[in-house]
Amino acid sequence: MSLASLAHASGNPRWIWSDGKIIAWDQATVHVNAAGHAGVTAVFEGIKAYVGRDGGHLQAFRLDDHLARLLHSARICRLDVPFDLAEARAGVLELLRVNEYRTDTYVRPWIFPEGVIREVMVPDGARCRLVIDSWPFQSALGADRGCRAAVSSWTRPADASTPARVKAFSNYHNGRLALIEARQNGHDFPILLNDRRKVSEAPSSCVALVRDGQVVTPSLTSDVLQSITASTVAELCAELGIALVHREVDRTELYLADELFLMGTGVEVLPIGTIDGMPVGDGAAGPVTSRIRRAYQDLVRGSGSPAHAGWLSPV
């Protein structure tokens, strides 16, 4: 069996997009010395393409918004990207087509410095590569489940230190440490506070609480990633007639919340059943969270409001 066949049999795709070309997955390699230091500045995106309600073709959700954020991250990290948004967009859609996916698919475009760079501090303006990878995933939007969360002992870095609005691999080490701690202590996800001891976010997802029917999310100055899923939820709340406010959130407000949920491309809209071992409501998804979750599922499957049809990019 060829390496390409082995890759496909193990669950990896047949093809990957690399610097404007579709190449075999097993041929997408770099020298070991080109991998380490490049990761210090590498930026990426997580994008999902969902199968429509009719079981037909895939539709990438908010593709342009994700790619715009990718390029913004590269700009803040002072990386020289040789592709524009339109070229990256075409690359994502081409990759999804050639891999002939028939299931929900996760897409990860990422940008990293080209070649071997000996300096640990990668210089500004480093010429970069753009690679787009993909793999199937199973959506949990239809599952009746929640998660256990805990406030982490780790602190979210401040914008003046390591800006959270940059979706860089190096930023995720902070969340990784918090996640390991949470799971060792019997929880599923950590919630991090910032250096001002206000609620920030969870690894790879944002936090929302519901009190008296109102959704509250930490402000964009709470050292959070400028979440595309959170902005989607804000739009859905407006359409559903649910009040929503962005502001600083104290840790103790989490304990008094009627409902809590996480939101992000990876977790989608995920109810929190316990916080620091205390039940949230009755421990199940609350009515507000459930309404938002159903609306989000309809939206990504293509049966939501026609006003958001532009958020779906057919493959």
GROMACS .gro file of N, CA and C in nm, residues 31-190:
model
  480
   31HIS      N    1   1.184   2.032   0.652
   31HIS     CA    2   1.297   1.980   0.727
   31HIS      C    3   1.274   2.002   0.876
   32VAL      N    4   1.323   1.911   0.960
   32VAL     CA    5   1.303   1.922   1.104
   32VAL      C    6   1.355   2.056   1.158
   33ASN      N    7   1.461   2.109   1.100
   33ASN     CA    8   1.517   2.235   1.147
   33ASN      C    9   1.433   2.356   1.105
   34ALA      N   10   1.335   2.333   1.018
   34ALA     CA   11   1.248   2.443   0.975
   34ALA      C   12   1.120   2.449   1.057
   35ALA      N   13   1.105   2.354   1.149
   35ALA     CA   14   0.977   2.344   1.220
   35ALA      C   15   0.975   2.417   1.354
   36GLY      N   16   1.081   2.403   1.432
   36GLY     CA   17   1.080   2.453   1.569
   36GLY      C   18   1.064   2.603   1.584
   37HIS      N   19   1.159   2.679   1.535
   37HIS     CA   20   1.157   2.823   1.553
   37HIS      C   21   1.042   2.888   1.477
   38ALA      N   22   1.001   2.825   1.367
   38ALA     CA   23   0.889   2.880   1.290
   38ALA      C   24   0.762   2.883   1.374
   39GLY      N   25   0.749   2.787   1.467
   39GLY     CA   26   0.629   2.779   1.548
   39GLY      C   27   0.614   2.894   1.646
   40VAL      N   28   0.721   2.965   1.676
   40VAL     CA   29   0.713   3.078   1.768
   40VAL      C   30   0.618   3.184   1.714
   41THR      N   31   0.621   3.207   1.585
   41THR     CA   32   0.540   3.314   1.526
   41THR      C   33   0.423   3.263   1.443
   42ALA      N   34   0.409   3.133   1.427
   42ALA     CA   35   0.306   3.080   1.337
   42ALA      C   36   0.166   3.120   1.384
   43VAL      N   37   0.082   3.159   1.289
   43VAL     CA   38  -0.057   3.194   1.317
   43VAL      C   39  -0.147   3.100   1.237
   44PHE      N   40  -0.271   3.086   1.284
   44PHE     CA   41  -0.359   2.989   1.219
   44PHE      C   42  -0.504   3.029   1.236
   45GLU      N   43  -0.592   2.953   1.172
   45GLU     CA   44  -0.737   2.967   1.188
   45GLU      C   45  -0.800   2.829   1.198
   46GLY      N   46  -0.915   2.824   1.263
   46GLY     CA   47  -0.997   2.704   1.265
   46GLY      C   48  -1.130   2.736   1.200
   47ILE      N   49  -1.162   2.665   1.095
   47ILE     CA   50  -1.283   2.691   1.016
   47ILE      C   51  -1.359   2.560   1.003
   48LYS      N   52  -1.491   2.568   1.007
   48LYS     CA   53  -1.570   2.446   0.989
   48LYS      C   54  -1.659   2.457   0.865
   49ALA      N   55  -1.666   2.346   0.795
   49ALA     CA   56  -1.758   2.332   0.682
   49ALA      C   57  -1.858   2.225   0.720
   50TYR      N   58  -1.986   2.261   0.711
   50TYR     CA   59  -2.094   2.171   0.754
   50TYR      C   60  -2.173   2.118   0.635
   51VAL      N   61  -2.218   1.994   0.648
   51VAL     CA   62  -2.310   1.937   0.551
   51VAL      C   63  -2.447   2.001   0.572
   52GLY      N   64  -2.513   2.040   0.463
   52GLY     CA   65  -2.644   2.103   0.473
   52GLY      C   66  -2.750   2.008   0.524
   53ARG      N   67  -2.863   2.065   0.565
   53ARG     CA   68  -2.975   1.985   0.617
   53ARG      C   69  -3.021   1.880   0.517
   54ASP      N   70  -3.006   1.912   0.388
   54ASP     CA   71  -3.051   1.818   0.286
   54ASP      C   72  -2.951   1.706   0.260
   55GLY      N   73  -2.839   1.708   0.335
   55GLY     CA   74  -2.738   1.604   0.317
   55GLY      C   75  -2.655   1.625   0.193
   56GLY      N   76  -2.664   1.743   0.134
   56GLY     CA   77  -2.592   1.772   0.010
   56GLY      C   78  -2.451   1.822   0.035
   57HIS      N   79  -2.413   1.925  -0.042
   57HIS     CA   80  -2.274   1.970  -0.041
   57HIS      C   81  -2.237   2.041   0.089
   58LEU      N   82  -2.106   2.049   0.111
   58LEU     CA   83  -2.052   2.121   0.226
   58LEU      C   84  -2.065   2.271   0.207
   59GLN      N   85  -2.075   2.342   0.320
   59GLN     CA   86  -2.074   2.488   0.318
   59GLN      C   87  -1.981   2.536   0.429
   60ALA      N   88  -1.877   2.609   0.391
   60ALA     CA   89  -1.784   2.663   0.490
   60ALA      C   90  -1.849   2.781   0.559
   61PHE      N   91  -1.840   2.784   0.692
   61PHE     CA   92  -1.909   2.886   0.770
   61PHE      C   93  -1.819   3.005   0.800
   62ARG      N   94  -1.863   3.122   0.758
   62ARG     CA   95  -1.795   3.249   0.780
   62ARG      C   96  -1.648   3.241   0.737
   63LEU      N   97  -1.627   3.186   0.619
   63LEU     CA   98  -1.493   3.163   0.566
   63LEU      C   99  -1.414   3.292   0.553
   64ASP      N  100  -1.474   3.394   0.492
   64ASP     CA  101  -1.402   3.520   0.471
   64ASP      C  102  -1.364   3.586   0.602
   65ASP      N  103  -1.451   3.579   0.702
   65ASP     CA  104  -1.422   3.639   0.832
   65ASP      C  105  -1.304   3.570   0.899
   66HIS      N  106  -1.301   3.438   0.889
   66HIS     CA  107  -1.188   3.365   0.947
   66HIS      C  108  -1.058   3.399   0.876
   67LEU      N  109  -1.061   3.406   0.744
   67LEU     CA  110  -0.939   3.434   0.670
   67LEU      C  111  -0.892   3.578   0.692
   68ALA      N  112  -0.986   3.669   0.710
   68ALA     CA  113  -0.949   3.808   0.742
   68ALA      C  114  -0.878   3.812   0.877
   69ARG      N  115  -0.930   3.736   0.974
   69ARG     CA  116  -0.864   3.734   1.105
   69ARG      C  117  -0.725   3.671   1.097
   70LEU      N  118  -0.710   3.569   1.011
   70LEU     CA  119  -0.579   3.508   0.990
   70LEU      C  120  -0.478   3.611   0.942
   71LEU      N  121  -0.518   3.692   0.845
   71LEU     CA  122  -0.428   3.793   0.791
   71LEU      C  123  -0.402   3.905   0.892
   72HIS      N  124  -0.501   3.936   0.976
   72HIS     CA  125  -0.480   4.035   1.081
   72HIS      C  126  -0.378   3.983   1.183
   73SER      N  127  -0.388   3.854   1.217
   73SER     CA  128  -0.291   3.795   1.309
   73SER      C  129  -0.151   3.802   1.251
   74ALA      N  130  -0.138   3.772   1.122
   74ALA     CA  131  -0.008   3.778   1.056
   74ALA      C  132   0.048   3.920   1.057
   75ARG      N  133  -0.039   4.018   1.039
   75ARG     CA  134   0.006   4.158   1.039
   75ARG      C  135   0.061   4.197   1.176
   76ILE      N  136  -0.013   4.162   1.283
   76ILE     CA  137   0.034   4.197   1.416
   76ILE      C  138   0.166   4.128   1.447
   77CYS      N  139   0.183   4.005   1.398
   77CYS     CA  140   0.308   3.930   1.419
   77CYS      C  141   0.416   3.968   1.318
   78ARG      N  142   0.386   4.065   1.230
   78ARG     CA  143   0.483   4.118   1.132
   78ARG      C  144   0.537   4.008   1.041
   79LEU      N  145   0.445   3.930   0.987
   79LEU     CA  146   0.481   3.824   0.894
   79LEU      C  147   0.445   3.867   0.752
   80ASP      N  148   0.528   3.830   0.658
   80ASP     CA  149   0.507   3.864   0.517
   80ASP      C  150   0.435   3.747   0.450
   81VAL      N  151   0.306   3.768   0.422
   81VAL     CA  152   0.223   3.662   0.364
   81VAL      C  153   0.210   3.683   0.213
   82PRO      N  154   0.253   3.587   0.131
   82PRO     CA  155   0.250   3.606  -0.014
   82PRO      C  156   0.116   3.573  -0.079
   83PHE      N  157   0.007   3.566   0.000
   83PHE     CA  158  -0.125   3.536  -0.054
   83PHE      C  159  -0.226   3.633   0.006
   84ASP      N  160  -0.325   3.671  -0.075
   84ASP     CA  161  -0.430   3.758  -0.022
   84ASP      C  162  -0.552   3.675   0.017
   85LEU      N  163  -0.655   3.741   0.066
   85LEU     CA  164  -0.773   3.670   0.115
   85LEU      C  165  -0.840   3.590   0.005
   86ALA      N  166  -0.851   3.648  -0.114
   86ALA     CA  167  -0.919   3.578  -0.223
   86ALA      C  168  -0.846   3.450  -0.261
   87GLU      N  169  -0.712   3.454  -0.262
   87GLU     CA  170  -0.635   3.334  -0.296
   87GLU      C  171  -0.648   3.227  -0.187
   88ALA      N  172  -0.647   3.271  -0.061
   88ALA     CA  173  -0.664   3.176   0.048
   88ALA      C  174  -0.803   3.114   0.045
   89ARG      N  175  -0.902   3.196   0.016
   89ARG     CA  176  -1.040   3.146   0.007
   89ARG      C  177  -1.053   3.040  -0.102
   90ALA      N  178  -0.996   3.069  -0.218
   90ALA     CA  179  -1.000   2.973  -0.328
   90ALA      C  180  -0.928   2.844  -0.290
   91GLY      N  181  -0.819   2.858  -0.213
   91GLY     CA  182  -0.745   2.740  -0.170
   91GLY      C  183  -0.826   2.651  -0.078
   92VAL      N  184  -0.898   2.711   0.017
   92VAL     CA  185  -0.982   2.633   0.109
   92VAL      C  186  -1.088   2.555   0.032
   93LEU      N  187  -1.158   2.624  -0.059
   93LEU     CA  188  -1.266   2.559  -0.132
   93LEU      C  189  -1.213   2.451  -0.227
   94GLU      N  190  -1.098   2.478  -0.287
   94GLU     CA  191  -1.039   2.377  -0.376
   94GLU      C  192  -1.000   2.252  -0.297
   95LEU      N  193  -0.942   2.271  -0.180
   95LEU     CA  194  -0.900   2.158  -0.098
   95LEU      C  195  -1.021   2.073  -0.055
   96LEU      N  196  -1.128   2.138  -0.015
   96LEU     CA  197  -1.248   2.064   0.025
   96LEU      C  198  -1.306   1.985  -0.092
   97ARG      N  199  -1.297   2.043  -0.211
   97ARG     CA  200  -1.350   1.973  -0.329
   97ARG      C  201  -1.267   1.850  -0.363
   98VAL      N  202  -1.136   1.865  -0.368
   98VAL     CA  203  -1.053   1.753  -0.414
   98VAL      C  204  -1.051   1.639  -0.312
   99ASN      N  205  -1.070   1.671  -0.184
   99ASN     CA  206  -1.075   1.565  -0.083
   99ASN      C  207  -1.211   1.494  -0.079
  100GLU      N  208  -1.309   1.549  -0.152
  100GLU     CA  209  -1.440   1.485  -0.171
  100GLU      C  210  -1.505   1.446  -0.038
  101TYR      N  211  -1.503   1.540   0.057
  101TYR     CA  212  -1.565   1.512   0.187
  101TYR      C  213  -1.716   1.500   0.173
  102ARG      N  214  -1.772   1.408   0.250
  102ARG     CA  215  -1.917   1.390   0.257
  102ARG      C  216  -1.966   1.404   0.400
  103THR      N  217  -1.883   1.465   0.485
  103THR     CA  218  -1.917   1.482   0.626
  103THR      C  219  -1.865   1.617   0.673
  104ASP      N  220  -1.910   1.660   0.791
  104ASP     CA  221  -1.862   1.786   0.847
  104ASP      C  222  -1.710   1.784   0.854
  105THR      N  223  -1.649   1.896   0.821
  105THR     CA  224  -1.504   1.901   0.804
  105THR      C  225  -1.444   2.023   0.872
  106TYR      N  226  -1.334   2.001   0.939
  106TYR     CA  227  -1.256   2.108   1.002
  106TYR      C  228  -1.143   2.148   0.908
  107VAL      N  229  -1.121   2.278   0.894
  107VAL     CA  230  -1.017   2.329   0.804
  107VAL      C  231  -0.922   2.416   0.885
  108ARG      N  232  -0.794   2.393   0.869
  108ARG     CA  233  -0.694   2.474   0.940
  108ARG      C  234  -0.592   2.534   0.843
  109PRO      N  235  -0.609   2.661   0.806
  109PRO     CA  236  -0.503   2.729   0.734
  109PRO      C  237  -0.403   2.785   0.835
  110TRP      N  238  -0.277   2.776   0.804
  110TRP     CA  239  -0.177   2.834   0.895
  110TRP      C  240  -0.059   2.890   0.818
  111ILE      N  241  -0.001   2.992   0.879
  111ILE     CA  242   0.107   3.069   0.818
  111ILE      C  243   0.230   3.057   0.907
  112PHE      N  244   0.344   3.021   0.847
  112PHE     CA  245   0.466   3.009   0.926
  112PHE      C  246   0.586   3.051   0.841
  113PRO      N  247   0.694   3.097   0.904
  113PRO     CA  248   0.812   3.142   0.829
  113PRO      C  249   0.869   3.032   0.741
  114GLU      N  250   0.917   3.073   0.626
  114GLU     CA  251   0.969   2.980   0.527
  114GLU      C  252   1.114   2.944   0.557
  115GLY      N  253   1.150   2.819   0.531
  115GLY     CA  254   1.289   2.776   0.538
  115GLY      C  255   1.340   2.760   0.680
  116VAL      N  256   1.473   2.747   0.690
  116VAL     CA  257   1.540   2.729   0.819
  116VAL      C  258   1.579   2.864   0.875
  117ILE      N  259   1.526   2.896   0.993
  117ILE     CA  260   1.560   3.021   1.060
  117ILE      C  261   1.627   2.984   1.192
  118ARG      N  262   1.754   3.023   1.206
  118ARG     CA  263   1.830   2.984   1.324
  118ARG      C  264   1.797   3.068   1.446
  119GLU      N  265   1.747   3.188   1.423
  119GLU     CA  266   1.718   3.277   1.535
  119GLU      C  267   1.590   3.232   1.606
  120VAL      N  268   1.595   3.224   1.739
  120VAL     CA  269   1.474   3.193   1.815
  120VAL      C  270   1.373   3.305   1.799
  121MET      N  271   1.420   3.431   1.799
  121MET     CA  272   1.335   3.546   1.776
  121MET      C  273   1.328   3.571   1.626
  122VAL      N  274   1.228   3.513   1.563
  122VAL     CA  275   1.215   3.524   1.418
  122VAL      C  276   1.204   3.671   1.380
  123PRO      N  277   1.287   3.719   1.288
  123PRO     CA  278   1.285   3.862   1.254
  123PRO      C  279   1.155   3.904   1.187
  124ASP      N  280   1.123   4.034   1.197
  124ASP     CA  281   1.002   4.083   1.133
  124ASP      C  282   1.018   4.078   0.982
  125GLY      N  283   0.905   4.066   0.913
  125GLY     CA  284   0.908   4.062   0.767
  125GLY      C  285   0.951   3.929   0.711
  126ALA      N  286   0.963   3.826   0.796
  126ALA     CA  287   1.005   3.695   0.746
  126ALA      C  288   0.906   3.645   0.642
  127ARG      N  289   0.960   3.602   0.528
  127ARG     CA  290   0.871   3.549   0.424
  127ARG      C  291   0.810   3.418   0.473
  128CYS      N  292   0.682   3.400   0.445
  128CYS     CA  293   0.609   3.289   0.504
  128CYS      C  294   0.546   3.197   0.401
  129ARG      N  295   0.506   3.082   0.450
  129ARG     CA  296   0.429   2.986   0.374
  129ARG      C  297   0.287   2.984   0.427
  130LEU      N  298   0.194   2.950   0.341
  130LEU     CA  299   0.055   2.928   0.380
  130LEU      C  300   0.018   2.786   0.344
  131VAL      N  301  -0.021   2.709   0.444
  131VAL     CA  302  -0.061   2.570   0.426
  131VAL      C  303  -0.203   2.555   0.478
  132ILE      N  304  -0.284   2.477   0.409
  132ILE     CA  305  -0.423   2.454   0.451
  132ILE      C  306  -0.443   2.304   0.466
  133ASP      N  307  -0.481   2.263   0.586
  133ASP     CA  308  -0.505   2.123   0.616
  133ASP      C  309  -0.654   2.104   0.646
  134SER      N  310  -0.700   1.981   0.650
  134SER     CA  311  -0.842   1.954   0.676
  134SER      C  312  -0.860   1.812   0.726
  135TRP      N  313  -0.968   1.792   0.803
  135TRP     CA  314  -1.002   1.657   0.848
  135TRP      C  315  -1.148   1.654   0.894
  136PRO      N  316  -1.212   1.539   0.887
  136PRO     CA  317  -1.352   1.529   0.930
  136PRO      C  318  -1.365   1.548   1.081
  137PHE      N  319  -1.479   1.597   1.125
  137PHE     CA  320  -1.508   1.606   1.268
  137PHE      C  321  -1.656   1.572   1.288
  138GLN      N  322  -1.693   1.545   1.412
  138GLN     CA  323  -1.832   1.514   1.445
  138GLN      C  324  -1.888   1.628   1.528
  139SER      N  325  -1.989   1.697   1.474
  139SER     CA  326  -2.051   1.808   1.546
  139SER      C  327  -2.126   1.756   1.669
  140ALA      N  328  -2.119   1.835   1.778
  140ALA     CA  329  -2.191   1.800   1.900
  140ALA      C  330  -2.315   1.885   1.919
  141LEU      N  331  -2.354   1.961   1.817
  141LEU     CA  332  -2.467   2.052   1.833
  141LEU      C  333  -2.598   1.978   1.860
  142GLY      N  334  -2.611   1.858   1.807
  142GLY     CA  335  -2.734   1.784   1.828
  142GLY      C  336  -2.734   1.697   1.952
  143ALA      N  337  -2.619   1.695   2.023
  143ALA     CA  338  -2.608   1.609   2.142
  143ALA      C  339  -2.661   1.680   2.265
  144ASP      N  340  -2.722   1.604   2.353
  144ASP     CA  341  -2.774   1.660   2.478
  144ASP      C  342  -2.668   1.641   2.586
  145ARG      N  343  -2.570   1.729   2.586
  145ARG     CA  344  -2.463   1.716   2.684
  145ARG      C  345  -2.411   1.854   2.724
  146GLY      N  346  -2.352   1.857   2.840
  146GLY     CA  347  -2.287   1.978   2.887
  146GLY      C  348  -2.144   1.943   2.927
  147CYS      N  349  -2.077   2.033   2.994
  147CYS     CA  350  -1.940   2.008   3.036
  147CYS      C  351  -1.919   2.060   3.177
  148ARG      N  352  -1.809   2.018   3.235
  148ARG     CA  353  -1.771   2.063   3.369
  148ARG      C  354  -1.658   2.162   3.355
  149ALA      N  355  -1.675   2.281   3.413
  149ALA     CA  356  -1.575   2.386   3.401
  149ALA      C  357  -1.522   2.423   3.539
  150ALA      N  358  -1.402   2.481   3.541
  150ALA     CA  359  -1.340   2.527   3.666
  150ALA      C  360  -1.256   2.650   3.636
  151VAL      N  361  -1.252   2.741   3.730
  151VAL     CA  362  -1.167   2.858   3.716
  151VAL      C  363  -1.022   2.814   3.737
  152SER      N  364  -0.936   2.851   3.644
  152SER     CA  365  -0.797   2.804   3.644
  152SER      C  366  -0.709   2.886   3.737
  153SER      N  367  -0.603   2.823   3.786
  153SER     CA  368  -0.501   2.897   3.861
  153SER      C  369  -0.408   2.973   3.767
  154TRP      N  370  -0.412   2.938   3.638
  154TRP     CA  371  -0.332   3.009   3.539
  154TRP      C  372  -0.404   3.138   3.498
  155THR      N  373  -0.326   3.241   3.464
  155THR     CA  374  -0.380   3.372   3.426
  155THR      C  375  -0.364   3.393   3.277
  156ARG      N  376  -0.466   3.450   3.215
  156ARG     CA  377  -0.460   3.482   3.073
  156ARG      C  378  -0.361   3.597   3.052
  157PRO      N  379  -0.266   3.586   2.957
  157PRO     CA  380  -0.172   3.696   2.933
  157PRO      C  381  -0.245   3.823   2.888
  158ALA      N  382  -0.188   3.936   2.922
  158ALA     CA  383  -0.248   4.065   2.888
  158ALA      C  384  -0.214   4.105   2.745
  159ASP      N  385  -0.294   4.196   2.690
  159ASP     CA  386  -0.272   4.241   2.552
  159ASP      C  387  -0.134   4.303   2.535
  160ALA      N  388  -0.084   4.370   2.640
  160ALA     CA  389   0.048   4.432   2.633
  160ALA      C  390   0.161   4.331   2.648
  161SER      N  391   0.125   4.205   2.673
  161SER     CA  392   0.224   4.100   2.689
  161SER      C  393   0.222   4.005   2.570
  162THR      N  394   0.117   3.927   2.559
  162THR     CA  395   0.096   3.836   2.447
  162THR      C  396  -0.048   3.852   2.403
  163PRO      N  397  -0.076   3.937   2.305
  163PRO     CA  398  -0.214   3.974   2.272
  163PRO      C  399  -0.300   3.855   2.232
  164ALA      N  400  -0.411   3.837   2.305
  164ALA     CA  401  -0.501   3.726   2.279
  164ALA      C  402  -0.574   3.740   2.146
  165ARG      N  403  -0.583   3.861   2.092
  165ARG     CA  404  -0.654   3.878   1.965
  165ARG      C  405  -0.573   3.823   1.848
  166VAL      N  406  -0.448   3.784   1.874
  166VAL     CA  407  -0.367   3.715   1.773
  166VAL      C  408  -0.388   3.566   1.791
  167LYS      N  409  -0.434   3.500   1.686
  167LYS     CA  410  -0.454   3.355   1.693
  167LYS      C  411  -0.324   3.288   1.652
  168ALA      N  412  -0.230   3.283   1.747
  168ALA     CA  413  -0.097   3.227   1.723
  168ALA      C  414  -0.081   3.098   1.802
  169PHE      N  415  -0.008   3.003   1.745
  169PHE     CA  416   0.016   2.878   1.815
  169PHE      C  417   0.080   2.900   1.951
  170SER      N  418   0.173   2.996   1.959
  170SER     CA  419   0.243   3.020   2.085
  170SER      C  420   0.148   3.065   2.195
  171ASN      N  421   0.041   3.135   2.161
  171ASN     CA  422  -0.058   3.178   2.260
  171ASN      C  423  -0.128   3.060   2.326
  172TYR      N  424  -0.138   2.950   2.256
  172TYR     CA  425  -0.217   2.838   2.304
  172TYR      C  426  -0.145   2.754   2.410
  173HIS      N  427  -0.018   2.785   2.436
  173HIS     CA  428   0.051   2.713   2.543
  173HIS      C  429  -0.012   2.748   2.677
  174ASN      N  430  -0.053   2.872   2.694
  174ASN     CA  431  -0.120   2.914   2.817
  174ASN      C  432  -0.247   2.832   2.840
  175GLY      N  433  -0.329   2.822   2.736
  175GLY     CA  434  -0.452   2.743   2.747
  175GLY      C  435  -0.425   2.596   2.767
  176ARG      N  436  -0.317   2.547   2.708
  176ARG     CA  437  -0.282   2.405   2.723
  176ARG      C  438  -0.252   2.373   2.869
  177LEU      N  439  -0.174   2.457   2.935
  177LEU     CA  440  -0.142   2.435   3.075
  177LEU      C  441  -0.268   2.437   3.161
  178ALA      N  442  -0.358   2.532   3.131
  178ALA     CA  443  -0.483   2.542   3.206
  178ALA      C  444  -0.571   2.420   3.183
  179LEU      N  445  -0.573   2.371   3.059
  179LEU     CA  446  -0.655   2.254   3.026
  179LEU      C  447  -0.604   2.128   3.096
  180ILE      N  448  -0.472   2.112   3.098
  180ILE     CA  449  -0.414   1.997   3.166
  180ILE      C  450  -0.451   2.000   3.314
  181GLU      N  451  -0.438   2.117   3.376
  181GLU     CA  452  -0.472   2.130   3.517
  181GLU      C  453  -0.619   2.097   3.543
  182ALA      N  454  -0.708   2.150   3.458
  182ALA     CA  455  -0.852   2.127   3.477
  182ALA      C  456  -0.884   1.978   3.467
  183ARG      N  457  -0.828   1.910   3.369
  183ARG     CA  458  -0.860   1.769   3.349
  183ARG      C  459  -0.797   1.681   3.457
  184GLN      N  460  -0.682   1.719   3.507
  184GLN     CA  461  -0.624   1.644   3.618
  184GLN      C  462  -0.710   1.656   3.744
  185ASN      N  463  -0.785   1.765   3.753
  185ASN     CA  464  -0.871   1.788   3.870
  185ASN      C  465  -1.016   1.745   3.847
  186GLY      N  466  -1.040   1.671   3.737
  186GLY     CA  467  -1.171   1.613   3.714
  186GLY      C  468  -1.270   1.701   3.639
  187HIS      N  469  -1.223   1.808   3.575
  187HIS     CA  470  -1.311   1.895   3.498
  187HIS      C  471  -1.282   1.878   3.349
  188ASP      N  472  -1.367   1.936   3.266
  188ASP     CA  473  -1.348   1.927   3.120
  188ASP      C  474  -1.274   2.047   3.064
  189PHE      N  475  -1.309   2.167   3.112
  189PHE     CA  476  -1.252   2.289   3.058
  189PHE      C  477  -1.220   2.387   3.169
  190PRO      N  478  -1.111   2.464   3.153
  190PRO     CA  479  -1.081   2.571   3.247
  190PRO      C  480  -1.138   2.704   3.196
   0.00000   0.00000   0.00000
